[in-house]
Amino acid sequence: MNTSQPPSDEHFGDYYDGERALAQRVAVREDHGDYGDVLVLDLPDGQNVVLWPCDAVRTLPDQSNYDTLTIGLDDNTSARLVLRDPVACAMVARACPNLATPLRPPSKWRQAITAATVGAVSVAALILVVLPMLAGVLAGFTNVRAELKMGETHFELTRSAFSPGNTPLKFCAAPDGVAAMNKITARIADGVALPYPLKVAVLDDRASQIPNAYALPGGYITFFDSLIQLSESPDEIAAVFAHELGHVVLDHSVASVLERMTTFVIVSLLSGDFTGAAGLGAGIISSGYSRAAETEADVYAQERLTDVGLPPAALGSLFARMSEDHPEVTGVLAHLSSHPEMAARIQAAAAADTGTATAPALSDTEWQALRDICSVVSDDAP
């Protein structure tokens, strides 16, 4: 606020505006003009003033220093004026009829909102930044036995979470189809050093189709049958397998599970609600990987496919077709097909294809057997 009124009976005090822990030396005077009975605080810039209605001025209670007078306004603000001049104190006592009334403490809502905001930002930073970094580091030090147990537990969670009924999804177990999938696995994983055998499965999702594939700790790589049905060649299935194998070899699956489990625990502790544990497995799968992890798995798949004489471009062709022809796809492949960098990833897969592919992943007969793998289903892994 601006004023052109010349000072009268001017005194000085230290003004704290309640926003900053900074004292401003202000001239203090009383005024009985257009604004009523007010204390005028002339700010140091010489241009602006603060007006305090005299009848709203109160004394800060429990003042231990009797050489000073600390006053404020009875409006739940934190602004304060400290006076050390006895003449100034007497002027204020004369001008302000309610000065003897103790000042009420300011409302805590602002502090509470600030604290809540800072807390929310801190939790968000923990979940979005710290935990992913920490999970990536810890993944490389995870005990093999613990990783196997982690994978087994989450594999069973996903079988139940993605089932439309009350029983877990069944394994597709037609012998010729299992043999065809094993042939793809053996060709691509040949020479890959892992501390445990790969556990590759196809699950029967015909009752509620989820075109999807995912990797879990401990070497679990799982396909849903609907993904096989949507693929146009065994090379596309081989490319997806190579990509998921990359997640296993590069410890992405362990890091993802550690991150999601830790996030679940933190959120549950803050909310007091642990009822979402049953959906943790599905959440881990549907949330997908980071952009960096997907790129690393892509590069790994391209190199593996090239090494075993299969076309890296098959990975991009499957994702491109699914994003164009199957917009209703959910889960990991939906995440991939809608990824902002998907066009670049498809181009990278095509560029990595040197045209040196040898025999296809399967013969026509074997490919048909893989497509018929769910003609036999079982509660147990084949």
Short mmCIF file of C-alpha atoms in Angstrom, two decimals:
data_model
loop_
_atom_site.label_atom_id
_atom_site.label_comp_id
_atom_site.label_asym_id
_atom_site.label_seq_id
_atom_site.Cartn_x
_atom_site.Cartn_y
_atom_site.Cartn_z
CA MET A 1 0.00 0.00 0.00
CA ASN A 2 1.25 3.48 -0.83
CA THR A 3 0.85 6.63 1.27
CA SER A 4 1.89 10.20 0.78
CA GLN A 5 1.05 11.28 4.32
CA PRO A 6 4.08 12.84 6.04
CA PRO A 7 5.30 11.12 9.19
CA SER A 8 4.15 12.38 12.58
CA ASP A 9 5.52 11.40 16.02
CA GLU A 10 7.66 8.77 14.32
CA HIS A 11 9.28 5.89 16.20
CA PHE A 12 11.13 2.80 15.04
CA GLY A 13 10.77 -0.95 15.45
CA ASP A 14 11.69 -4.28 13.88
CA TYR A 15 8.96 -5.71 11.65
CA TYR A 16 8.67 -9.41 10.75
CA ASP A 17 6.16 -10.02 7.96
CA GLY A 18 5.48 -13.67 8.93
CA GLU A 19 6.76 -14.96 5.59
CA ARG A 20 10.51 -14.56 6.09
CA ALA A 21 12.75 -14.78 9.13
CA LEU A 22 14.04 -11.32 8.33
CA ALA A 23 13.65 -8.18 10.42
CA GLN A 24 12.83 -4.97 8.57
CA ARG A 25 13.56 -1.68 10.30
CA VAL A 26 10.35 0.32 10.03
CA ALA A 27 9.15 3.72 11.14
CA VAL A 28 6.07 3.42 13.37
CA ARG A 29 3.42 6.12 13.83
CA GLU A 30 -0.22 6.34 14.65
CA ASP A 31 -2.74 7.79 12.24
CA HIS A 32 -6.39 8.76 12.65
CA GLY A 33 -7.22 9.62 9.06
CA ASP A 34 -9.08 7.94 6.20
CA TYR A 35 -8.21 4.44 7.39
CA GLY A 36 -9.49 4.99 10.92
CA ASP A 37 -7.26 4.55 13.93
CA VAL A 38 -4.24 2.64 12.65
CA LEU A 39 -0.57 2.06 13.27
CA VAL A 40 1.37 2.94 10.15
CA LEU A 41 4.54 0.95 9.51
CA ASP A 42 6.69 2.63 6.88
CA LEU A 43 8.72 -0.07 5.14
CA PRO A 44 12.44 0.46 4.38
CA ASP A 45 11.85 1.01 0.66
CA GLY A 46 10.34 4.41 1.48
CA GLN A 47 7.35 3.73 -0.75
CA ASN A 48 5.14 1.12 0.92
CA VAL A 49 3.45 0.97 4.28
CA VAL A 50 1.63 -1.60 6.37
CA LEU A 51 -1.51 -0.50 8.20
CA TRP A 52 -2.48 -2.18 11.47
CA PRO A 53 -5.95 -1.32 12.87
CA CYS A 54 -5.35 -0.18 16.44
CA ASP A 55 -8.27 -2.15 17.86
CA ALA A 56 -6.82 -5.40 16.42
CA VAL A 57 -3.36 -5.00 17.93
CA ARG A 58 -2.54 -7.48 20.69
CA THR A 59 0.45 -8.26 22.91
CA LEU A 60 2.37 -11.46 22.42
CA PRO A 61 1.88 -13.44 25.68
CA ASP A 62 4.65 -14.71 27.97
CA GLN A 63 7.26 -12.15 27.00
CA SER A 64 10.38 -12.66 29.09
CA ASN A 65 12.22 -9.53 28.00
CA TYR A 66 10.60 -6.57 29.73
CA ASP A 67 12.72 -4.08 27.77
CA THR A 68 10.85 -4.88 24.57
CA LEU A 69 7.24 -5.05 23.47
CA THR A 70 6.23 -7.61 20.81
CA ILE A 71 2.84 -7.09 19.23
CA GLY A 72 0.79 -8.57 16.42
CA LEU A 73 -2.68 -8.58 14.91
CA ASP A 74 -5.56 -10.70 16.13
CA ASP A 75 -6.15 -12.14 12.65
CA ASN A 76 -4.30 -15.47 12.80
CA THR A 77 -1.29 -14.11 10.90
CA SER A 78 2.31 -14.44 11.98
CA ALA A 79 3.41 -10.83 11.40
CA ARG A 80 5.09 -9.26 14.44
CA LEU A 81 6.42 -5.84 15.46
CA VAL A 82 9.14 -5.58 18.10
CA LEU A 83 9.51 -2.22 19.88
CA ARG A 84 12.41 -1.38 22.17
CA ASP A 85 11.87 2.35 22.59
CA PRO A 86 9.86 3.09 25.81
CA VAL A 87 8.29 6.13 24.16
CA ALA A 88 7.16 4.00 21.21
CA CYS A 89 5.75 1.40 23.60
CA ALA A 90 3.81 4.11 25.42
CA MET A 91 2.48 5.44 22.12
CA VAL A 92 1.22 2.00 21.13
CA ALA A 93 -0.32 1.41 24.56
CA ARG A 94 -2.17 4.72 24.25
CA ALA A 95 -3.36 4.15 20.67
CA CYS A 96 -4.37 0.49 20.93
CA PRO A 97 -7.29 -0.12 23.32
CA ASN A 98 -7.02 -3.95 23.28
CA LEU A 99 -3.27 -4.19 23.70
CA ALA A 100 -3.52 -5.93 27.08
CA THR A 101 -5.45 -8.82 25.50
CA PRO A 102 -3.04 -11.69 24.79
CA LEU A 103 -2.42 -12.46 21.16
CA ARG A 104 -3.91 -15.75 20.02
CA PRO A 105 -1.42 -18.15 18.44
CA PRO A 106 -1.61 -18.24 14.65
CA SER A 107 -3.55 -21.00 12.96
CA LYS A 108 -1.61 -24.19 12.36
CA TRP A 109 -3.38 -24.94 9.10
CA ARG A 110 -0.72 -23.27 6.99
CA GLN A 111 2.05 -25.14 8.76
CA ALA A 112 0.05 -28.36 8.52
CA ILE A 113 -0.52 -27.89 4.80
CA THR A 114 3.14 -27.06 4.28
CA ALA A 115 4.22 -30.10 6.26
CA ALA A 116 1.80 -32.32 4.34
CA THR A 117 3.06 -30.95 1.03
CA VAL A 118 6.70 -31.46 1.98
CA GLY A 119 5.85 -34.96 3.19
CA ALA A 120 4.04 -35.82 -0.03
CA VAL A 121 6.91 -34.53 -2.15
CA SER A 122 9.39 -36.48 -0.04
CA VAL A 123 7.40 -39.71 -0.38
CA ALA A 124 7.03 -39.14 -4.13
CA ALA A 125 10.78 -38.58 -4.47
CA LEU A 126 11.41 -41.73 -2.43
CA ILE A 127 9.09 -43.83 -4.59
CA LEU A 128 9.94 -42.34 -7.99
CA VAL A 129 13.66 -41.65 -7.65
CA VAL A 130 15.33 -43.24 -4.64
CA LEU A 131 13.67 -46.67 -4.69
CA PRO A 132 14.32 -47.37 -8.41
CA MET A 133 17.99 -46.46 -7.97
CA LEU A 134 18.31 -48.50 -4.79
CA ALA A 135 16.45 -51.48 -6.28
CA GLY A 136 18.77 -51.49 -9.28
CA VAL A 137 21.81 -51.64 -7.01
CA LEU A 138 20.38 -54.29 -4.68
CA ALA A 139 19.29 -56.50 -7.60
CA GLY A 140 22.91 -57.32 -8.37
CA PHE A 141 23.49 -58.54 -4.82
CA THR A 142 20.35 -60.64 -4.38
CA ASN A 143 21.00 -64.16 -3.10
CA VAL A 144 20.17 -66.80 -5.73
CA ARG A 145 17.98 -68.76 -3.33
CA ALA A 146 16.10 -65.60 -2.41
CA GLU A 147 15.67 -64.71 -6.09
CA LEU A 148 14.24 -68.15 -6.86
CA LYS A 149 11.76 -67.86 -3.99
CA MET A 150 10.85 -64.35 -5.09
CA GLY A 151 10.16 -65.55 -8.63
CA GLU A 152 8.14 -68.57 -7.51
CA THR A 153 5.97 -66.48 -5.20
CA HIS A 154 5.24 -63.80 -7.77
CA PHE A 155 4.64 -66.31 -10.53
CA GLU A 156 1.86 -67.88 -8.48
CA LEU A 157 0.52 -64.42 -7.63
CA THR A 158 0.28 -63.55 -11.33
CA ARG A 159 -1.44 -66.84 -12.18
CA SER A 160 -4.16 -65.96 -9.68
CA ALA A 161 -4.28 -62.22 -10.34
CA PHE A 162 -4.86 -62.60 -14.10
CA SER A 163 -7.41 -65.38 -13.75
CA PRO A 164 -11.04 -64.31 -14.30
CA GLY A 165 -12.21 -67.00 -11.86
CA ASN A 166 -11.29 -68.30 -8.46
CA THR A 167 -8.59 -70.69 -9.62
CA PRO A 168 -5.15 -69.82 -11.06
CA LEU A 169 -4.63 -69.85 -14.82
CA LYS A 170 -3.77 -73.31 -16.08
CA PHE A 171 -0.59 -74.31 -17.88
CA CYS A 172 -0.81 -75.04 -21.59
CA ALA A 173 0.63 -78.53 -21.85
CA ALA A 174 0.13 -80.11 -25.29
CA PRO A 175 3.37 -82.12 -25.68
CA ASP A 176 4.21 -81.03 -29.24
CA GLY A 177 3.54 -77.39 -28.34
CA VAL A 178 5.75 -77.63 -25.25
CA ALA A 179 8.48 -79.17 -27.39
CA ALA A 180 8.19 -76.27 -29.87
CA MET A 181 8.53 -73.67 -27.09
CA ASN A 182 11.48 -75.58 -25.66
CA LYS A 183 13.15 -75.50 -29.08
CA ILE A 184 12.87 -71.68 -29.19
CA THR A 185 14.18 -71.46 -25.62
CA ALA A 186 17.16 -73.72 -26.30
CA ARG A 187 18.19 -71.88 -29.46
CA ILE A 188 18.11 -68.37 -27.99
CA ALA A 189 19.42 -69.21 -24.52
CA ASP A 190 22.25 -71.38 -25.79
CA GLY A 191 25.45 -70.29 -24.03
CA VAL A 192 23.69 -67.84 -21.69
CA ALA A 193 25.14 -68.26 -18.19
CA LEU A 194 22.56 -68.09 -15.42
CA PRO A 195 22.76 -69.46 -11.86
CA TYR A 196 19.48 -71.35 -12.36
CA PRO A 197 17.59 -73.05 -15.21
CA LEU A 198 15.03 -71.02 -17.14
CA LYS A 199 11.41 -71.82 -16.37
CA VAL A 200 9.36 -71.02 -19.47
CA ALA A 201 5.59 -71.45 -19.41
CA VAL A 202 2.54 -70.71 -21.51
CA LEU A 203 -0.64 -69.91 -19.58
CA ASP A 204 -4.18 -70.48 -20.84
CA ASP A 205 -5.89 -67.08 -20.92
CA ARG A 206 -8.61 -67.96 -23.44
CA ALA A 207 -11.36 -67.06 -20.93
CA SER A 208 -10.00 -63.53 -20.56
CA GLN A 209 -7.36 -62.74 -23.14
CA ILE A 210 -4.27 -60.81 -22.08
CA PRO A 211 -1.81 -60.67 -25.00
CA ASN A 212 1.28 -60.50 -22.87
CA ALA A 213 4.64 -61.93 -21.89
CA TYR A 214 6.74 -61.16 -18.84
CA ALA A 215 9.84 -62.12 -16.89
CA LEU A 216 10.19 -62.65 -13.15
CA PRO A 217 13.18 -63.24 -10.87
CA GLY A 218 14.67 -66.71 -10.84
CA GLY A 219 14.43 -67.23 -14.60
CA TYR A 220 10.63 -67.29 -14.92
CA ILE A 221 9.52 -66.28 -18.44
CA THR A 222 5.82 -66.57 -19.14
CA PHE A 223 3.68 -66.19 -22.26
CA PHE A 224 -0.07 -65.90 -22.40
CA ASP A 225 -1.58 -68.03 -25.16
CA SER A 226 -3.37 -65.03 -26.68
CA LEU A 227 0.01 -63.49 -27.54
CA ILE A 228 0.94 -66.62 -29.45
CA GLN A 229 -2.36 -66.47 -31.32
CA LEU A 230 -1.77 -62.81 -32.27
CA SER A 231 1.74 -63.50 -33.58
CA GLU A 232 2.18 -64.19 -37.27
CA SER A 233 5.41 -66.19 -37.11
CA PRO A 234 7.53 -68.17 -34.64
CA ASP A 235 10.27 -65.57 -35.15
CA GLU A 236 8.08 -62.99 -33.41
CA ILE A 237 7.66 -65.28 -30.40
CA ALA A 238 11.42 -65.89 -30.42
CA ALA A 239 12.02 -62.13 -30.46
CA VAL A 240 9.72 -61.59 -27.48
CA PHE A 241 11.46 -64.42 -25.64
CA ALA A 242 14.87 -62.83 -26.34
CA HIS A 243 13.60 -59.52 -25.00
CA GLU A 244 12.28 -61.11 -21.79
CA LEU A 245 15.51 -63.09 -21.44
CA GLY A 246 17.30 -59.75 -21.51
CA HIS A 247 15.29 -58.60 -18.50
CA VAL A 248 16.34 -61.75 -16.63
CA VAL A 249 20.03 -61.58 -17.54
CA LEU A 250 20.25 -57.84 -16.78
CA ASP A 251 18.49 -58.22 -13.39
CA HIS A 252 15.62 -55.97 -14.44
CA SER A 253 13.01 -58.39 -13.15
CA VAL A 254 14.63 -58.55 -9.70
CA ALA A 255 14.95 -54.76 -9.52
CA SER A 256 11.31 -54.31 -10.59
CA VAL A 257 9.99 -56.71 -7.94
CA LEU A 258 12.14 -55.14 -5.22
CA GLU A 259 10.97 -51.67 -6.19
CA ARG A 260 7.26 -52.58 -6.30
CA MET A 261 7.40 -54.55 -3.06
CA THR A 262 9.15 -51.72 -1.23
CA THR A 263 6.73 -49.15 -2.62
CA PHE A 264 3.79 -51.33 -1.55
CA VAL A 265 5.15 -51.60 1.99
CA ILE A 266 5.78 -47.84 2.27
CA VAL A 267 2.36 -46.88 0.92
CA SER A 268 0.66 -49.50 3.10
CA LEU A 269 2.46 -48.27 6.21
CA LEU A 270 1.43 -44.69 5.46
CA SER A 271 -2.18 -45.59 4.71
CA GLY A 272 -2.58 -48.45 7.16
CA ASP A 273 -4.07 -50.57 4.36
CA PHE A 274 -2.37 -53.85 3.47
CA THR A 275 -5.35 -55.32 1.60
CA GLY A 276 -3.74 -54.82 -1.82
CA ALA A 277 -1.16 -57.56 -1.34
CA ALA A 278 -3.15 -60.00 -3.48
CA GLY A 279 -2.86 -57.71 -6.49
CA LEU A 280 0.84 -57.05 -6.04
CA GLY A 281 1.86 -59.64 -8.62
CA ALA A 282 -0.40 -58.21 -11.32
CA GLY A 283 0.76 -54.72 -10.44
CA ILE A 284 4.38 -55.70 -10.90
CA ILE A 285 3.62 -57.08 -14.37
CA SER A 286 1.25 -54.37 -15.61
CA SER A 287 3.46 -51.50 -14.46
CA GLY A 288 6.19 -52.45 -16.93
CA TYR A 289 9.85 -51.40 -16.85
CA SER A 290 11.57 -48.07 -17.16
CA ARG A 291 12.49 -46.68 -20.56
CA ALA A 292 16.17 -47.41 -19.93
CA ALA A 293 15.44 -51.02 -18.96
CA GLU A 294 13.29 -51.59 -22.05
CA THR A 295 16.02 -50.16 -24.27
CA GLU A 296 18.65 -52.37 -22.67
CA ALA A 297 16.45 -55.46 -23.13
CA ASP A 298 15.85 -54.46 -26.77
CA VAL A 299 19.58 -54.23 -27.43
CA TYR A 300 20.18 -57.55 -25.70
CA ALA A 301 17.45 -59.19 -27.80
CA GLN A 302 18.83 -57.77 -31.02
CA GLU A 303 22.29 -59.15 -30.25
CA ARG A 304 21.01 -62.57 -29.18
CA LEU A 305 18.75 -62.93 -32.21
CA THR A 306 21.58 -61.98 -34.54
CA ASP A 307 23.94 -64.44 -32.83
CA VAL A 308 21.53 -67.36 -33.30
CA GLY A 309 20.54 -66.49 -36.86
CA LEU A 310 17.09 -65.00 -36.25
CA PRO A 311 15.80 -61.60 -37.48
CA PRO A 312 15.83 -58.79 -34.84
CA ALA A 313 13.22 -56.96 -36.91
CA ALA A 314 10.62 -59.51 -35.76
CA LEU A 315 10.42 -57.78 -32.37
CA GLY A 316 9.51 -54.46 -33.96
CA SER A 317 7.06 -55.98 -36.42
CA LEU A 318 5.04 -57.60 -33.63
CA PHE A 319 4.83 -54.43 -31.57
CA ALA A 320 4.03 -52.29 -34.61
CA ARG A 321 1.21 -54.57 -35.70
CA MET A 322 -0.23 -54.82 -32.20
CA SER A 323 -0.22 -51.05 -31.70
CA GLU A 324 -2.05 -50.60 -35.03
CA ASP A 325 -4.45 -53.53 -35.05
CA HIS A 326 -5.03 -54.26 -31.36
CA PRO A 327 -5.47 -50.98 -29.45
CA GLU A 328 -7.43 -52.84 -26.77
CA VAL A 329 -4.35 -54.80 -25.68
CA THR A 330 -3.56 -54.40 -21.98
CA GLY A 331 -0.58 -55.07 -19.78
CA VAL A 332 3.08 -54.95 -20.69
CA LEU A 333 2.54 -54.98 -24.44
CA ALA A 334 0.08 -52.10 -24.16
CA HIS A 335 2.76 -50.20 -22.27
CA LEU A 336 5.25 -51.01 -25.01
CA SER A 337 2.93 -50.22 -27.92
CA SER A 338 1.99 -46.83 -26.45
CA HIS A 339 5.50 -45.99 -25.28
CA PRO A 340 6.62 -42.52 -26.48
CA GLU A 341 9.80 -44.06 -27.92
CA MET A 342 8.09 -47.04 -29.58
CA ALA A 343 8.62 -45.73 -33.12
CA ALA A 344 12.33 -45.34 -32.42
CA ARG A 345 12.48 -48.82 -30.89
CA ILE A 346 10.80 -50.37 -33.92
CA GLN A 347 13.26 -48.56 -36.19
CA ALA A 348 16.17 -49.73 -34.04
CA ALA A 349 15.00 -53.34 -34.32
CA ALA A 350 14.78 -53.02 -38.09
CA ALA A 351 18.20 -51.35 -38.29
CA ALA A 352 19.75 -54.16 -36.23
CA ASP A 353 18.54 -56.72 -38.76
CA THR A 354 21.55 -57.53 -40.95
CA GLY A 355 19.62 -59.88 -43.20
CA THR A 356 21.78 -62.82 -42.15
CA ALA A 357 19.00 -64.89 -40.57
CA THR A 358 19.33 -68.59 -41.25
CA ALA A 359 16.58 -71.08 -40.41
CA PRO A 360 13.31 -69.80 -38.90
CA ALA A 361 12.68 -70.40 -35.21
CA LEU A 362 10.29 -73.28 -36.01
CA SER A 363 9.10 -75.27 -38.97
CA ASP A 364 5.53 -74.81 -40.14
CA THR A 365 4.49 -77.99 -38.35
CA GLU A 366 6.19 -76.93 -35.12
CA TRP A 367 4.66 -73.46 -35.36
CA GLN A 368 1.19 -74.96 -35.65
CA ALA A 369 1.92 -77.17 -32.65
CA LEU A 370 2.89 -74.11 -30.62
CA ARG A 371 -0.33 -72.39 -31.62
CA ASP A 372 -2.22 -75.49 -30.43
CA ILE A 373 -0.32 -75.73 -27.13
CA CYS A 374 -3.44 -75.01 -25.08
CA SER A 375 -5.35 -77.94 -26.54
CA VAL A 376 -4.14 -79.67 -23.38
CA VAL A 377 -4.11 -77.80 -20.09
CA SER A 378 -2.89 -78.74 -16.64
CA ASP A 379 -2.78 -77.39 -13.11
CA ASP A 380 0.90 -78.31 -12.99
CA ALA A 381 3.80 -77.15 -15.13
CA PRO A 382 4.54 -79.62 -17.96
#
